Amino acid sequence: GSWADEDLTIAVASNFQRTAEKLATEFTLVTQIPIRITAASTSNLYAQIINGAPYDIFLAADIERPKSLEANEFAVRGSRMTYAIGALMLWSSDSSFEKGECVAALESGSYRKLAIANPEIAPYGLAAKEYLQAIGNWRDASSQLVFGENISQTLLFAVTGNVTFALVARAQVVASLPVDATCIWKVPSSLHSDIEQQGVLLSNSKSLESAQRFMNFLREPKAIAIIESSGYTVTE
Amino acid sequence: MDIGPLWLSLQLAFVTTLVLIILGTPLAWWLSQSRSRWQSVIQAIVAMPIVLPPTVLGFYLLVVLGPAGVIGSWWVKLTGNTLTFSFAGLVIASCIYSLPFAVQPMQNAFESLSSSKLEAAWTLGASKLDAFFSVVVPLSLRGFVSATVLAFAHTLGEFGVVLMVGGNIPGESRVVSIAIYEHVETLNFAAAHQLSLVLILFAFFILFGMFLVNRRWQPR
Amino acid sequence: MDIGPLWLSLQLAFVTTLVLIILGTPLAWWLSQSRSRWQSVIQAIVAMPIVLPPTVLGFYLLVVLGPAGVIGSWWVKLTGNTLTFSFAGLVIASCIYSLPFAVQPMQNAFESLSSSKLEAAWTLGASKLDAFFSVVVPLSLRGFVSATVLAFAHTLGEFGVVLMVGGNIPGESRVVSIAIYEHVETLNFAAAHQLSLVLILFAFFILFGMFLVNRRWQPR
Amino acid sequence: MNNVEMKYSLQKGDFKLEVDTRIPATGITGVFGESGSGKTTLLRCIAGLEALTDEDSRPPHKRRIGYVFQDSELFPHLTVQKNLEYGWRRNPDARRPITEFASMLEVDQLLDRSVSDLSGGEAQRVCIARVLCQEPQLILMDEPLSALDARRRNNVLPYLDRLHSETSVPIIYVSHNIDEICRLSDHLILLDNGKVVAEGGLQETLARIDLPQFRGQNAGAVLEANQSRYDAEFDLSLFQFLGGELWVPGCQDMRTTRLRIDAGDISLSRTSVKSSTILNILPAVIDEMIAETASTQLVRLRLGTNFLVARITRRSLHELNLQVDDNVFAQIKSVTVRY
Amino acid sequence: MNNVEMKYSLQKGDFKLEVDTRIPATGITGVFGESGSGKTTLLRCIAGLEALTDEDSRPPHKRRIGYVFQDSELFPHLTVQKNLEYGWRRNPDARRPITEFASMLEVDQLLDRSVSDLSGGEAQRVCIARVLCQEPQLILMDEPLSALDARRRNNVLPYLDRLHSETSVPIIYVSHNIDEICRLSDHLILLDNGKVVAEGGLQETLARIDLPQFRGQNAGAVLEANQSRYDAEFDLSLFQFLGGELWVPGCQDMRTTRLRIDAGDISLSRTSVKSSTILNILPAVIDEMIAETASTQLVRLRLGTNFLVARITRRSLHELNLQVDDNVFAQIKSVTVRY
Ligand SMILES: Nc1ncnc2c1ncn2[C@@H]1O[C@H](COP(=O)(O)OP(=O)(O)OP(=O)(O)O)[C@@H](O)[C@H]1O
Ligand SMILES: Nc1ncnc2c1ncn2[C@@H]1O[C@H](COP(=O)(O)OP(=O)(O)OP(=O)(O)O)[C@@H](O)[C@H]1O
Ligand SMILES: [Mg+2]
Ligand SMILES: [Mg+2]
């Protein structure tokens, strides 16, 4: 790295990138501490961090990896916190749906393809799988399922009309989309486990103090407002 | 170890390479012989697919091959199935992505062939097509081998395009590169190493055998 | 439009291509001339980097080039900086990934050169090195052009490896392919289209110019 | 006897080929001319290898024209045997086995060889054999023998002779070697700078001492002759032609043949004195004389309907006081026979 | 005069080259032999292009050996001019401008041409010029003139003559054309199937009528002669050699030269009768006789310290009853002069 030490570099899971950018702008306005955002998939960032990436903060899309970093001394012990909780949405742009009818169509399996994020990799994929299991459709749907590498790709499948439905993050749907939806429905959070996103302070950081300030900032009302307006929920 | 993705990858690489050699040969031949002012333009266009990041190319293909796209809608009309998330779609996408790797070596081989060898074949009674297969092809073997190797290996390692167009459906479009990727993503390093090793060994022996045969055959 | 990633990509592609041509030429020459039994083995090994999915290759490179890795630790000792997440690391990773695309066309060109041309140069007083540059290189121009085009375009479009080894740091390792990828991922299609178009036009005119010059120069 | 029309016009850089003539559809037509005069270009036009020059719209492979290229264009990926088979397989009318042609050109020992292991002369012989195997309807030969040594050249030449007498395949034979031209061709075309400067039957054309191309080493004449006697004791044959007879070594079984007599091999005298080893002394009439160099003179002699060309020094001309229409005796030292 | 040792042993497939001899380090050494006898292979050994055959460990480019290849190996990416400059630039001792050599070989009109636009003969001339420009210390020529027509051959030959007399660059000259060998070489090596079967000074070796290679068209002899008189009126020169004198056309300004007399151009008689246009009649002694064919005999004649070879029919031998050591008169019709 060649930039000044007081700068912060925050590694952000792709799905939280836009929100993180808004947060950073606000934070810099207040503290005058410049921030760089680097976005990739959680696992990419994880691999980079254990291989010496010069990041100060890691905002992951799951719990496992921050946990693992903390356990292996890559993260500052006790710094781990849940900064956002995601919600699962059903999304479609298929013109044959009147709003509302689409849920029935999903549950009865009368659609061509359904895209979900890869449950092996992505927390939203796991949540989608849990939802499908909960409504007893997991088995029947298997021939209709298409897996995205992440939720972005999952939504892309639907936006480009290649699948009928996609189960995606609410944060994505809240942002402006290039295609009008014919069906937007929030999956009840009772039908899947919480999609918690956790962040940690990295022990590799050269400006722990500023980093800690950002972590604290995430709990301030201003930040919470930004996070919530982006489609996440925050719990104390 | 799940052998399915490896098998699927080999199938995809094999079919893609075959299609590319069959379709790439006339294109490469035209490029090598043409004196047209369009030649350099076409040649540059052929190289374009590699300039785009695979995922992005995959995205554009997803649009074009999708049921609403130009090619995809036509395919749906023709076969009743969608092209995306199918093996056929994967083959088309892989072919577009690997096209330059197949065309360039063949074109080079054709260009370095002296035209008098062809003329000799013609005067010996070989038609243009006959002369092409009996003289040009064997004398350009090196180019064909290179084309095959690059196209084959590139398709095996391909990832972004396949993921995008194929949708990672087990048994349908979940190729070995995606499988390895998943293992890495889920921090299942042992499985990733194992599958990588198998893929590398497989590819190594296929290519090694090819180079060996090519060397024997080569006129000096 | 943010021109930074494009500029960085062009720099990376340029440096990578330069390094590959410089290092790939002796390797390709050895492969083309060797009668050793190891020749086919080395040739197959050179092709291996493309068999692995870029992200996976990137992962392995991350391990090797990282401060704890074989090469990375040595680099830290030597320069005090880490190799990963730096431009130098990106260049090394891109070189490894694109190696076969540079070596194969050059090797083919060298192999199709008749040895008597070289012998003529020697008897005219040219040392092996001199003859190489004054006869082999110009007569293999086609191979060099192909190698340059494939390596350059491939590095421009590269993505997985760069993302893994470079880490998507603006101004440092955020190349244009990653930028486009992000625009697509965030469904910012307009920006993606725009950047893709710029990239394609850029690459098109570079390659077109190259093919045009190559055609003029070509001995027939 | 039919004629083949040859009408080609082609610009290549500064060079322009402009040919409009007819050649006999049988026998061997020699094309003679110096380096760069357009001989190869003419053959390429005939074979259909130069675009847009031809009224014949057939592609090269349908013309059934065999072409022996100036640089041997063997296929390096095929063995000698496969090279020979290449054209042979592609002509359904090819009747004779390739071994026949292979042994004629002494390449039967090389059949399994890779083409890259052949010496220069060997490669050229394989090339000729390849075209013969193809049994074409017209053969074009571009200096096919220039890479062959004297012995092999002499081995191949008579076969080329026989080839057209047996199969009546017309041959167009390019060479800058006047010996080959004399031995082989019945008809002659003289090219200079892309134009036909002389053309006609071999004998008449060669005897044209006004053409600068037929001076120096190329000066000489050719006779068609019939064997009338064979002297077994000394292995000598007597050949008769319209205008005289000639003793020639060997040639036991030859009926009709062509005799080439170099201008340098003839001396003239006023009287017929037989005291040396010169076997042949023929009466002749001086037909035409022309200065060749400052010291030498070319003399065309009439013997019946035939011509001979002799080179004599101007001093001898002066001493013997030779004039056109004088009667002289031509002493002929050597005769080259088309074996 | 120094000697160059040539000791090479090389196996190539079935073919084995086994040479162990010495050649003079000045003048032109001719290498004669039929197709496939190993001439090219020998040159490659000398140039250092065949591995492991040589005690000289220098790489080819340090040997300062110029090589005119059998197939013209011009560089297609360079113009004619740049081809000529290639070797010239790489030899810091090359003094003479390339234009000098270009005009000698009549390629000065072609300097801007692309190599691929040359005719076969033009390419070969550029090849020779390229090697000359390089001004090497030894020149190897592999049938350099076989693609040239008679006129250009005659233009190039005297230049090759002069080349070694002026610069004392030794030349090894491979050819299967006995005329070229006779005109150019001082020393002769006869190769057969990879072995040296005869070797020595040109005159002695050529006069060996026991060698089958020097029968037929190759039979003849060579004389070194000095000009003693010039007859301006008839443009004739009188040349003297040990054993006689000869009138030869032209040659005004030539001091010493080499005269080639074909076996076929000599006839023998018992008496010296001068009645024909034959200028030269020389007394000689029959040295050796050998049957060449069933009808012809080769006769070696002694004239002082020189030899001539004559071909006569067995009938003439019989009629004139010629025996070894008989005195005879040799009537010489043509003489080829090294201009
Ligand atoms: N592409 C070209 N551009 C310009 N000139 C050309 C081209 N091709 C051939 N020529 C010229 O055309 C002339 C005729 O060439 P051609 O090969 O027919 O001669 P040739 O009679 O066969 O000579 P040779 O006996 O040396 O083989 C030559 O002067 C040659 O330089
Ligand atoms: N690689 C090889 N393998 C087997 N035989 C070979 C190889 N190279 C050459 N020969 C043989 O070696 C012999 C000598 O070849 P070389 O080229 O020296 O002949 P040459 O005297 O130059 O003949 P020419 O007058 O035809 O050029 C030939 O019989 C040839 O077939
Ligand atoms: Mg020619
Ligand atoms: Mg040879």
PDB file of N, CA and C in Angstrom, chain E residues 54-78:
ATOM      1  N   ASP E  54      33.822 -31.803 -36.686  1.00  0.00           N
ATOM      2  CA  ASP E  54      34.836 -30.851 -37.016  1.00  0.00           C
ATOM      3  C   ASP E  54      35.770 -30.662 -35.832  1.00  0.00           C
ATOM      4  N   GLU E  55      37.064 -30.526 -36.132  1.00  0.00           N
ATOM      5  CA  GLU E  55      37.982 -30.203 -35.050  1.00  0.00           C
ATOM      6  C   GLU E  55      37.972 -28.701 -34.793  1.00  0.00           C
ATOM      7  N   ASP E  56      37.547 -27.958 -35.801  1.00  0.00           N
ATOM      8  CA  ASP E  56      37.430 -26.516 -35.658  1.00  0.00           C
ATOM      9  C   ASP E  56      36.220 -26.230 -34.794  1.00  0.00           C
ATOM     10  N   SER E  57      36.462 -25.664 -33.625  1.00  0.00           N
ATOM     11  CA  SER E  57      35.332 -25.488 -32.723  1.00  0.00           C
ATOM     12  C   SER E  57      34.665 -24.121 -32.910  1.00  0.00           C
ATOM     13  N   ARG E  58      35.130 -23.323 -33.849  1.00  0.00           N
ATOM     14  CA  ARG E  58      34.515 -22.010 -34.034  1.00  0.00           C
ATOM     15  C   ARG E  58      33.099 -22.156 -34.574  1.00  0.00           C
ATOM     16  N   PRO E  59      32.193 -21.315 -34.115  1.00  0.00           N
ATOM     17  CA  PRO E  59      30.837 -21.345 -34.675  1.00  0.00           C
ATOM     18  C   PRO E  59      30.869 -20.785 -36.103  1.00  0.00           C
ATOM     19  N   PRO E  60      29.848 -21.083 -36.899  1.00  0.00           N
ATOM     20  CA  PRO E  60      29.856 -20.687 -38.310  1.00  0.00           C
ATOM     21  C   PRO E  60      30.151 -19.204 -38.528  1.00  0.00           C
ATOM     22  N   HIS E  61      29.607 -18.328 -37.659  1.00  0.00           N
ATOM     23  CA  HIS E  61      29.737 -16.902 -37.975  1.00  0.00           C
ATOM     24  C   HIS E  61      31.135 -16.381 -37.727  1.00  0.00           C
ATOM     25  N   LYS E  62      31.967 -17.146 -37.025  1.00  0.00           N
ATOM     26  CA  LYS E  62      33.336 -16.688 -36.787  1.00  0.00           C
ATOM     27  C   LYS E  62      34.290 -17.228 -37.827  1.00  0.00           C
ATOM     28  N   ARG E  63      33.800 -18.082 -38.705  1.00  0.00           N
ATOM     29  CA  ARG E  63      34.716 -18.703 -39.659  1.00  0.00           C
ATOM     30  C   ARG E  63      35.001 -17.815 -40.857  1.00  0.00           C
ATOM     31  N   ARG E  64      34.224 -16.770 -40.995  1.00  0.00           N
ATOM     32  CA  ARG E  64      34.327 -15.888 -42.154  1.00  0.00           C
ATOM     33  C   ARG E  64      34.308 -16.679 -43.456  1.00  0.00           C
ATOM     34  N   ILE E  65      33.372 -17.583 -43.527  1.00  0.00           N
ATOM     35  CA  ILE E  65      33.205 -18.388 -44.720  1.00  0.00           C
ATOM     36  C   ILE E  65      31.916 -17.955 -45.408  1.00  0.00           C
ATOM     37  N   GLY E  66      32.002 -17.586 -46.647  1.00  0.00           N
ATOM     38  CA  GLY E  66      30.803 -17.233 -47.385  1.00  0.00           C
ATOM     39  C   GLY E  66      30.214 -18.478 -48.018  1.00  0.00           C
ATOM     40  N   TYR E  67      28.905 -18.576 -48.000  1.00  0.00           N
ATOM     41  CA  TYR E  67      28.277 -19.804 -48.500  1.00  0.00           C
ATOM     42  C   TYR E  67      27.171 -19.415 -49.475  1.00  0.00           C
ATOM     43  N   VAL E  68      27.317 -19.792 -50.724  1.00  0.00           N
ATOM     44  CA  VAL E  68      26.226 -19.622 -51.690  1.00  0.00           C
ATOM     45  C   VAL E  68      25.467 -20.940 -51.716  1.00  0.00           C
ATOM     46  N   PHE E  69      24.243 -20.900 -51.201  1.00  0.00           N
ATOM     47  CA  PHE E  69      23.499 -22.141 -51.029  1.00  0.00           C
ATOM     48  C   PHE E  69      22.914 -22.645 -52.352  1.00  0.00           C
ATOM     49  N   GLN E  70      22.636 -23.938 -52.364  1.00  0.00           N
ATOM     50  CA  GLN E  70      22.080 -24.552 -53.570  1.00  0.00           C
ATOM     51  C   GLN E  70      20.701 -23.980 -53.889  1.00  0.00           C
ATOM     52  N   ASP E  71      19.834 -23.870 -52.881  1.00  0.00           N
ATOM     53  CA  ASP E  71      18.586 -23.124 -53.055  1.00  0.00           C
ATOM     54  C   ASP E  71      18.883 -21.740 -52.543  1.00  0.00           C
ATOM     55  N   SER E  72      18.557 -20.745 -53.320  1.00  0.00           N
ATOM     56  CA  SER E  72      18.893 -19.398 -52.881  1.00  0.00           C
ATOM     57  C   SER E  72      18.202 -19.142 -51.554  1.00  0.00           C
ATOM     58  N   GLU E  73      18.987 -18.816 -50.549  1.00  0.00           N
ATOM     59  CA  GLU E  73      18.403 -18.588 -49.221  1.00  0.00           C
ATOM     60  C   GLU E  73      18.401 -17.093 -48.929  1.00  0.00           C
ATOM     61  N   LEU E  74      17.684 -16.341 -49.731  1.00  0.00           N
ATOM     62  CA  LEU E  74      17.587 -14.911 -49.477  1.00  0.00           C
ATOM     63  C   LEU E  74      16.618 -14.665 -48.328  1.00  0.00           C
ATOM     64  N   PHE E  75      16.786 -13.518 -47.678  1.00  0.00           N
ATOM     65  CA  PHE E  75      15.899 -13.194 -46.570  1.00  0.00           C
ATOM     66  C   PHE E  75      14.669 -12.492 -47.113  1.00  0.00           C
ATOM     67  N   PRO E  76      13.504 -13.101 -47.011  1.00  0.00           N
ATOM     68  CA  PRO E  76      12.315 -12.536 -47.645  1.00  0.00           C
ATOM     69  C   PRO E  76      11.839 -11.252 -46.994  1.00  0.00           C
ATOM     70  N   HIS E  77      12.301 -10.966 -45.788  1.00  0.00           N
ATOM     71  CA  HIS E  77      11.818  -9.738 -45.135  1.00  0.00           C
ATOM     72  C   HIS E  77      12.665  -8.535 -45.506  1.00  0.00           C
ATOM     73  N   LEU E  78      13.704  -8.746 -46.265  1.00  0.00           N
ATOM     74  CA  LEU E  78      14.576  -7.641 -46.640  1.00  0.00           C
ATOM     75  C   LEU E  78      14.525  -7.430 -48.148  1.00  0.00           C
TER      76      LEU E  78
END
